[in-house]
């Protein structure tokens, strides 16, 4: 058994394309559509698997920066500060896996959202909202670059280059 994920995915894709797809000739339309979606998804995973950890780290670094900016804007927010410190520790560790990186990002997202929701000062809340929108714009551009292999971008050449 070949333990290389790339090779395993290539074998699975080839089997699906060359053996299963021709056997679906008389299948109902929705079955064929779902098969092709699954095939595209496996191809996407094969394409992006080598970069998934770098992408997650890029995303976490962005959330740490957003947390720092949000804390500077709002003042004393111990839960957000603790989540940002945890995010920095996760980024500094070579031992953490992708799931831990994603968990740290989720925690930061939750803390930033809670800070904005609980903020009583409308001027501060407005500045926090602007920080979140600015961060989301950058992150969305990277998410669009990440999903580019699906072919939904009308002008992929205009996307920001990958930051991961």
PDB file of N, CA, C and O in Angstrom, residues 69-106:
ATOM      1  N   UNK A  69      -5.375  44.355  16.897  1.00  0.00           N
ATOM      2  CA  UNK A  69      -5.940  45.653  16.503  1.00  0.00           C
ATOM      3  C   UNK A  69      -7.251  45.923  17.233  1.00  0.00           C
ATOM      4  O   UNK A  69      -7.515  47.049  17.669  1.00  0.00           O
ATOM      5  N   UNK A  70      -8.063  44.892  17.391  1.00  0.00           N
ATOM      6  CA  UNK A  70      -9.346  45.041  18.082  1.00  0.00           C
ATOM      7  C   UNK A  70      -9.133  45.369  19.554  1.00  0.00           C
ATOM      8  O   UNK A  70      -9.822  46.231  20.115  1.00  0.00           O
ATOM      9  N   UNK A  71      -8.177  44.695  20.189  1.00  0.00           N
ATOM     10  CA  UNK A  71      -7.881  44.964  21.598  1.00  0.00           C
ATOM     11  C   UNK A  71      -7.348  46.382  21.770  1.00  0.00           C
ATOM     12  O   UNK A  71      -7.704  47.079  22.721  1.00  0.00           O
ATOM     13  N   UNK A  72      -6.511  46.829  20.844  1.00  0.00           N
ATOM     14  CA  UNK A  72      -5.986  48.189  20.912  1.00  0.00           C
ATOM     15  C   UNK A  72      -7.114  49.208  20.756  1.00  0.00           C
ATOM     16  O   UNK A  72      -7.103  50.272  21.381  1.00  0.00           O
ATOM     17  N   UNK A  73      -8.089  48.880  19.948  1.00  0.00           N
ATOM     18  CA  UNK A  73      -9.221  49.771  19.690  1.00  0.00           C
ATOM     19  C   UNK A  73     -10.187  49.813  20.872  1.00  0.00           C
ATOM     20  O   UNK A  73     -10.687  50.877  21.240  1.00  0.00           O
ATOM     21  N   UNK A  74     -10.440  48.660  21.483  1.00  0.00           N
ATOM     22  CA  UNK A  74     -11.489  48.557  22.501  1.00  0.00           C
ATOM     23  C   UNK A  74     -10.972  48.696  23.921  1.00  0.00           C
ATOM     24  O   UNK A  74     -11.753  48.902  24.841  1.00  0.00           O
ATOM     25  N   UNK A  75      -9.681  48.550  24.125  1.00  0.00           N
ATOM     26  CA  UNK A  75      -9.161  48.630  25.484  1.00  0.00           C
ATOM     27  C   UNK A  75      -9.051  47.264  26.124  1.00  0.00           C
ATOM     28  O   UNK A  75      -8.784  46.277  25.452  1.00  0.00           O
ATOM     29  N   UNK A  76      -9.284  47.207  27.406  1.00  0.00           N
ATOM     30  CA  UNK A  76      -9.102  45.984  28.189  1.00  0.00           C
ATOM     31  C   UNK A  76     -10.088  44.895  27.763  1.00  0.00           C
ATOM     32  O   UNK A  76     -11.296  45.062  27.877  1.00  0.00           O
ATOM     33  N   UNK A  77      -9.564  43.799  27.225  1.00  0.00           N
ATOM     34  CA  UNK A  77     -10.397  42.650  26.836  1.00  0.00           C
ATOM     35  C   UNK A  77      -9.580  41.382  27.063  1.00  0.00           C
ATOM     36  O   UNK A  77      -8.931  40.881  26.137  1.00  0.00           O
ATOM     37  N   UNK A  78      -9.586  40.888  28.311  1.00  0.00           N
ATOM     38  CA  UNK A  78      -8.733  39.753  28.677  1.00  0.00           C
ATOM     39  C   UNK A  78      -8.965  38.489  27.863  1.00  0.00           C
ATOM     40  O   UNK A  78      -8.005  37.778  27.545  1.00  0.00           O
ATOM     41  N   UNK A  79     -10.201  38.170  27.536  1.00  0.00           N
ATOM     42  CA  UNK A  79     -10.468  36.930  26.790  1.00  0.00           C
ATOM     43  C   UNK A  79      -9.856  37.009  25.389  1.00  0.00           C
ATOM     44  O   UNK A  79      -9.267  36.038  24.902  1.00  0.00           O
ATOM     45  N   UNK A  80      -9.981  38.157  24.751  1.00  0.00           N
ATOM     46  CA  UNK A  80      -9.401  38.336  23.419  1.00  0.00           C
ATOM     47  C   UNK A  80      -7.882  38.315  23.482  1.00  0.00           C
ATOM     48  O   UNK A  80      -7.227  37.699  22.645  1.00  0.00           O
ATOM     49  N   UNK A  81      -7.331  38.971  24.499  1.00  0.00           N
ATOM     50  CA  UNK A  81      -5.876  38.987  24.667  1.00  0.00           C
ATOM     51  C   UNK A  81      -5.351  37.569  24.893  1.00  0.00           C
ATOM     52  O   UNK A  81      -4.337  37.175  24.309  1.00  0.00           O
ATOM     53  N   UNK A  82      -6.058  36.785  25.705  1.00  0.00           N
ATOM     54  CA  UNK A  82      -5.644  35.394  25.947  1.00  0.00           C
ATOM     55  C   UNK A  82      -5.735  34.569  24.670  1.00  0.00           C
ATOM     56  O   UNK A  82      -4.840  33.755  24.376  1.00  0.00           O
ATOM     57  N   UNK A  83      -6.784  34.772  23.883  1.00  0.00           N
ATOM     58  CA  UNK A  83      -6.929  34.038  22.622  1.00  0.00           C
ATOM     59  C   UNK A  83      -5.818  34.421  21.653  1.00  0.00           C
ATOM     60  O   UNK A  83      -5.298  33.570  20.925  1.00  0.00           O
ATOM     61  N   UNK A  84      -5.444  35.698  21.632  1.00  0.00           N
ATOM     62  CA  UNK A  84      -4.351  36.147  20.749  1.00  0.00           C
ATOM     63  C   UNK A  84      -3.017  35.544  21.188  1.00  0.00           C
ATOM     64  O   UNK A  84      -2.218  35.113  20.355  1.00  0.00           O
ATOM     65  N   UNK A  85      -2.794  35.495  22.502  1.00  0.00           N
ATOM     66  CA  UNK A  85      -1.560  34.871  23.012  1.00  0.00           C
ATOM     67  C   UNK A  85      -1.522  33.391  22.643  1.00  0.00           C
ATOM     68  O   UNK A  85      -0.482  32.864  22.250  1.00  0.00           O
ATOM     69  N   UNK A  86      -2.662  32.717  22.772  1.00  0.00           N
ATOM     70  CA  UNK A  86      -2.752  31.314  22.366  1.00  0.00           C
ATOM     71  C   UNK A  86      -2.453  31.183  20.871  1.00  0.00           C
ATOM     72  O   UNK A  86      -1.721  30.277  20.452  1.00  0.00           O
ATOM     73  N   UNK A  87      -3.005  32.069  20.054  1.00  0.00           N
ATOM     74  CA  UNK A  87      -2.751  32.039  18.619  1.00  0.00           C
ATOM     75  C   UNK A  87      -1.274  32.201  18.308  1.00  0.00           C
ATOM     76  O   UNK A  87      -0.724  31.494  17.451  1.00  0.00           O
ATOM     77  N   UNK A  88      -0.615  33.118  19.014  1.00  0.00           N
ATOM     78  CA  UNK A  88       0.833  33.303  18.806  1.00  0.00           C
ATOM     79  C   UNK A  88       1.615  32.052  19.206  1.00  0.00           C
ATOM     80  O   UNK A  88       2.562  31.653  18.523  1.00  0.00           O
ATOM     81  N   UNK A  89       1.200  31.421  20.309  1.00  0.00           N
ATOM     82  CA  UNK A  89       1.871  30.195  20.748  1.00  0.00           C
ATOM     83  C   UNK A  89       1.684  29.079  19.725  1.00  0.00           C
ATOM     84  O   UNK A  89       2.621  28.321  19.432  1.00  0.00           O
ATOM     85  N   UNK A  90       0.488  28.976  19.181  1.00  0.00           N
ATOM     86  CA  UNK A  90       0.220  27.963  18.159  1.00  0.00           C
ATOM     87  C   UNK A  90       1.089  28.224  16.932  1.00  0.00           C
ATOM     88  O   UNK A  90       1.701  27.303  16.381  1.00  0.00           O
ATOM     89  N   UNK A  91       1.172  29.478  16.504  1.00  0.00           N
ATOM     90  CA  UNK A  91       2.000  29.814  15.339  1.00  0.00           C
ATOM     91  C   UNK A  91       3.480  29.534  15.596  1.00  0.00           C
ATOM     92  O   UNK A  91       4.209  29.162  14.671  1.00  0.00           O
ATOM     93  N   UNK A  92       3.920  29.698  16.833  1.00  0.00           N
ATOM     94  CA  UNK A  92       5.336  29.509  17.160  1.00  0.00           C
ATOM     95  C   UNK A  92       5.726  28.036  17.280  1.00  0.00           C
ATOM     96  O   UNK A  92       6.909  27.704  17.199  1.00  0.00           O
ATOM     97  N   UNK A  93       4.741  27.168  17.441  1.00  0.00           N
ATOM     98  CA  UNK A  93       5.026  25.754  17.659  1.00  0.00           C
ATOM     99  C   UNK A  93       5.084  24.988  16.337  1.00  0.00           C
ATOM    100  O   UNK A  93       4.158  25.057  15.535  1.00  0.00           O
ATOM    101  N   UNK A  94       6.153  24.251  16.174  1.00  0.00           N
ATOM    102  CA  UNK A  94       6.273  23.380  14.998  1.00  0.00           C
ATOM    103  C   UNK A  94       5.501  22.080  15.198  1.00  0.00           C
ATOM    104  O   UNK A  94       5.295  21.333  14.243  1.00  0.00           O
ATOM    105  N   UNK A  95       5.072  21.821  16.408  1.00  0.00           N
ATOM    106  CA  UNK A  95       4.435  20.551  16.749  1.00  0.00           C
ATOM    107  C   UNK A  95       2.932  20.515  16.489  1.00  0.00           C
ATOM    108  O   UNK A  95       2.355  19.439  16.399  1.00  0.00           O
ATOM    109  N   UNK A  96       2.274  21.670  16.406  1.00  0.00           N
ATOM    110  CA  UNK A  96       0.809  21.670  16.308  1.00  0.00           C
ATOM    111  C   UNK A  96       0.363  21.156  14.945  1.00  0.00           C
ATOM    112  O   UNK A  96       1.052  21.317  13.940  1.00  0.00           O
ATOM    113  N   UNK A  97      -0.809  20.542  14.943  1.00  0.00           N
ATOM    114  CA  UNK A  97      -1.359  20.070  13.687  1.00  0.00           C
ATOM    115  C   UNK A  97      -2.366  21.085  13.142  1.00  0.00           C
ATOM    116  O   UNK A  97      -2.688  22.079  13.797  1.00  0.00           O
ATOM    117  N   UNK A  98      -2.846  20.835  11.970  1.00  0.00           N
ATOM    118  CA  UNK A  98      -3.755  21.769  11.302  1.00  0.00           C
ATOM    119  C   UNK A  98      -5.034  21.981  12.106  1.00  0.00           C
ATOM    120  O   UNK A  98      -5.544  23.103  12.177  1.00  0.00           O
ATOM    121  N   UNK A  99      -5.550  20.946  12.727  1.00  0.00           N
ATOM    122  CA  UNK A  99      -6.775  21.078  13.519  1.00  0.00           C
ATOM    123  C   UNK A  99      -6.581  22.061  14.667  1.00  0.00           C
ATOM    124  O   UNK A  99      -7.474  22.860  14.970  1.00  0.00           O
ATOM    125  N   UNK A 100      -5.423  22.034  15.315  1.00  0.00           N
ATOM    126  CA  UNK A 100      -5.144  22.976  16.404  1.00  0.00           C
ATOM    127  C   UNK A 100      -5.039  24.410  15.883  1.00  0.00           C
ATOM    128  O   UNK A 100      -5.482  25.348  16.552  1.00  0.00           O
ATOM    129  N   UNK A 101      -4.467  24.567  14.710  1.00  0.00           N
ATOM    130  CA  UNK A 101      -4.362  25.891  14.102  1.00  0.00           C
ATOM    131  C   UNK A 101      -5.763  26.420  13.801  1.00  0.00           C
ATOM    132  O   UNK A 101      -6.089  27.572  14.118  1.00  0.00           O
ATOM    133  N   UNK A 102      -6.603  25.581  13.216  1.00  0.00           N
ATOM    134  CA  UNK A 102      -7.977  25.985  12.896  1.00  0.00           C
ATOM    135  C   UNK A 102      -8.775  26.281  14.159  1.00  0.00           C
ATOM    136  O   UNK A 102      -9.590  27.217  14.185  1.00  0.00           O
ATOM    137  N   UNK A 103      -8.558  25.516  15.215  1.00  0.00           N
ATOM    138  CA  UNK A 103      -9.255  25.749  16.480  1.00  0.00           C
ATOM    139  C   UNK A 103      -8.862  27.113  17.059  1.00  0.00           C
ATOM    140  O   UNK A 103      -9.722  27.853  17.554  1.00  0.00           O
ATOM    141  N   UNK A 104      -7.591  27.452  16.998  1.00  0.00           N
ATOM    142  CA  UNK A 104      -7.138  28.760  17.490  1.00  0.00           C
ATOM    143  C   UNK A 104      -7.765  29.886  16.670  1.00  0.00           C
ATOM    144  O   UNK A 104      -8.154  30.922  17.223  1.00  0.00           O
ATOM    145  N   UNK A 105      -7.899  29.692  15.367  1.00  0.00           N
ATOM    146  CA  UNK A 105      -8.558  30.700  14.517  1.00  0.00           C
ATOM    147  C   UNK A 105     -10.021  30.862  14.904  1.00  0.00           C
ATOM    148  O   UNK A 105     -10.522  31.991  15.002  1.00  0.00           O
ATOM    149  N   UNK A 106     -10.716  29.745  15.124  1.00  0.00           N
ATOM    150  CA  UNK A 106     -12.131  29.815  15.527  1.00  0.00           C
ATOM    151  C   UNK A 106     -12.293  30.563  16.845  1.00  0.00           C
ATOM    152  O   UNK A 106     -13.200  31.390  17.009  1.00  0.00           O
TER     153      UNK A 106
END
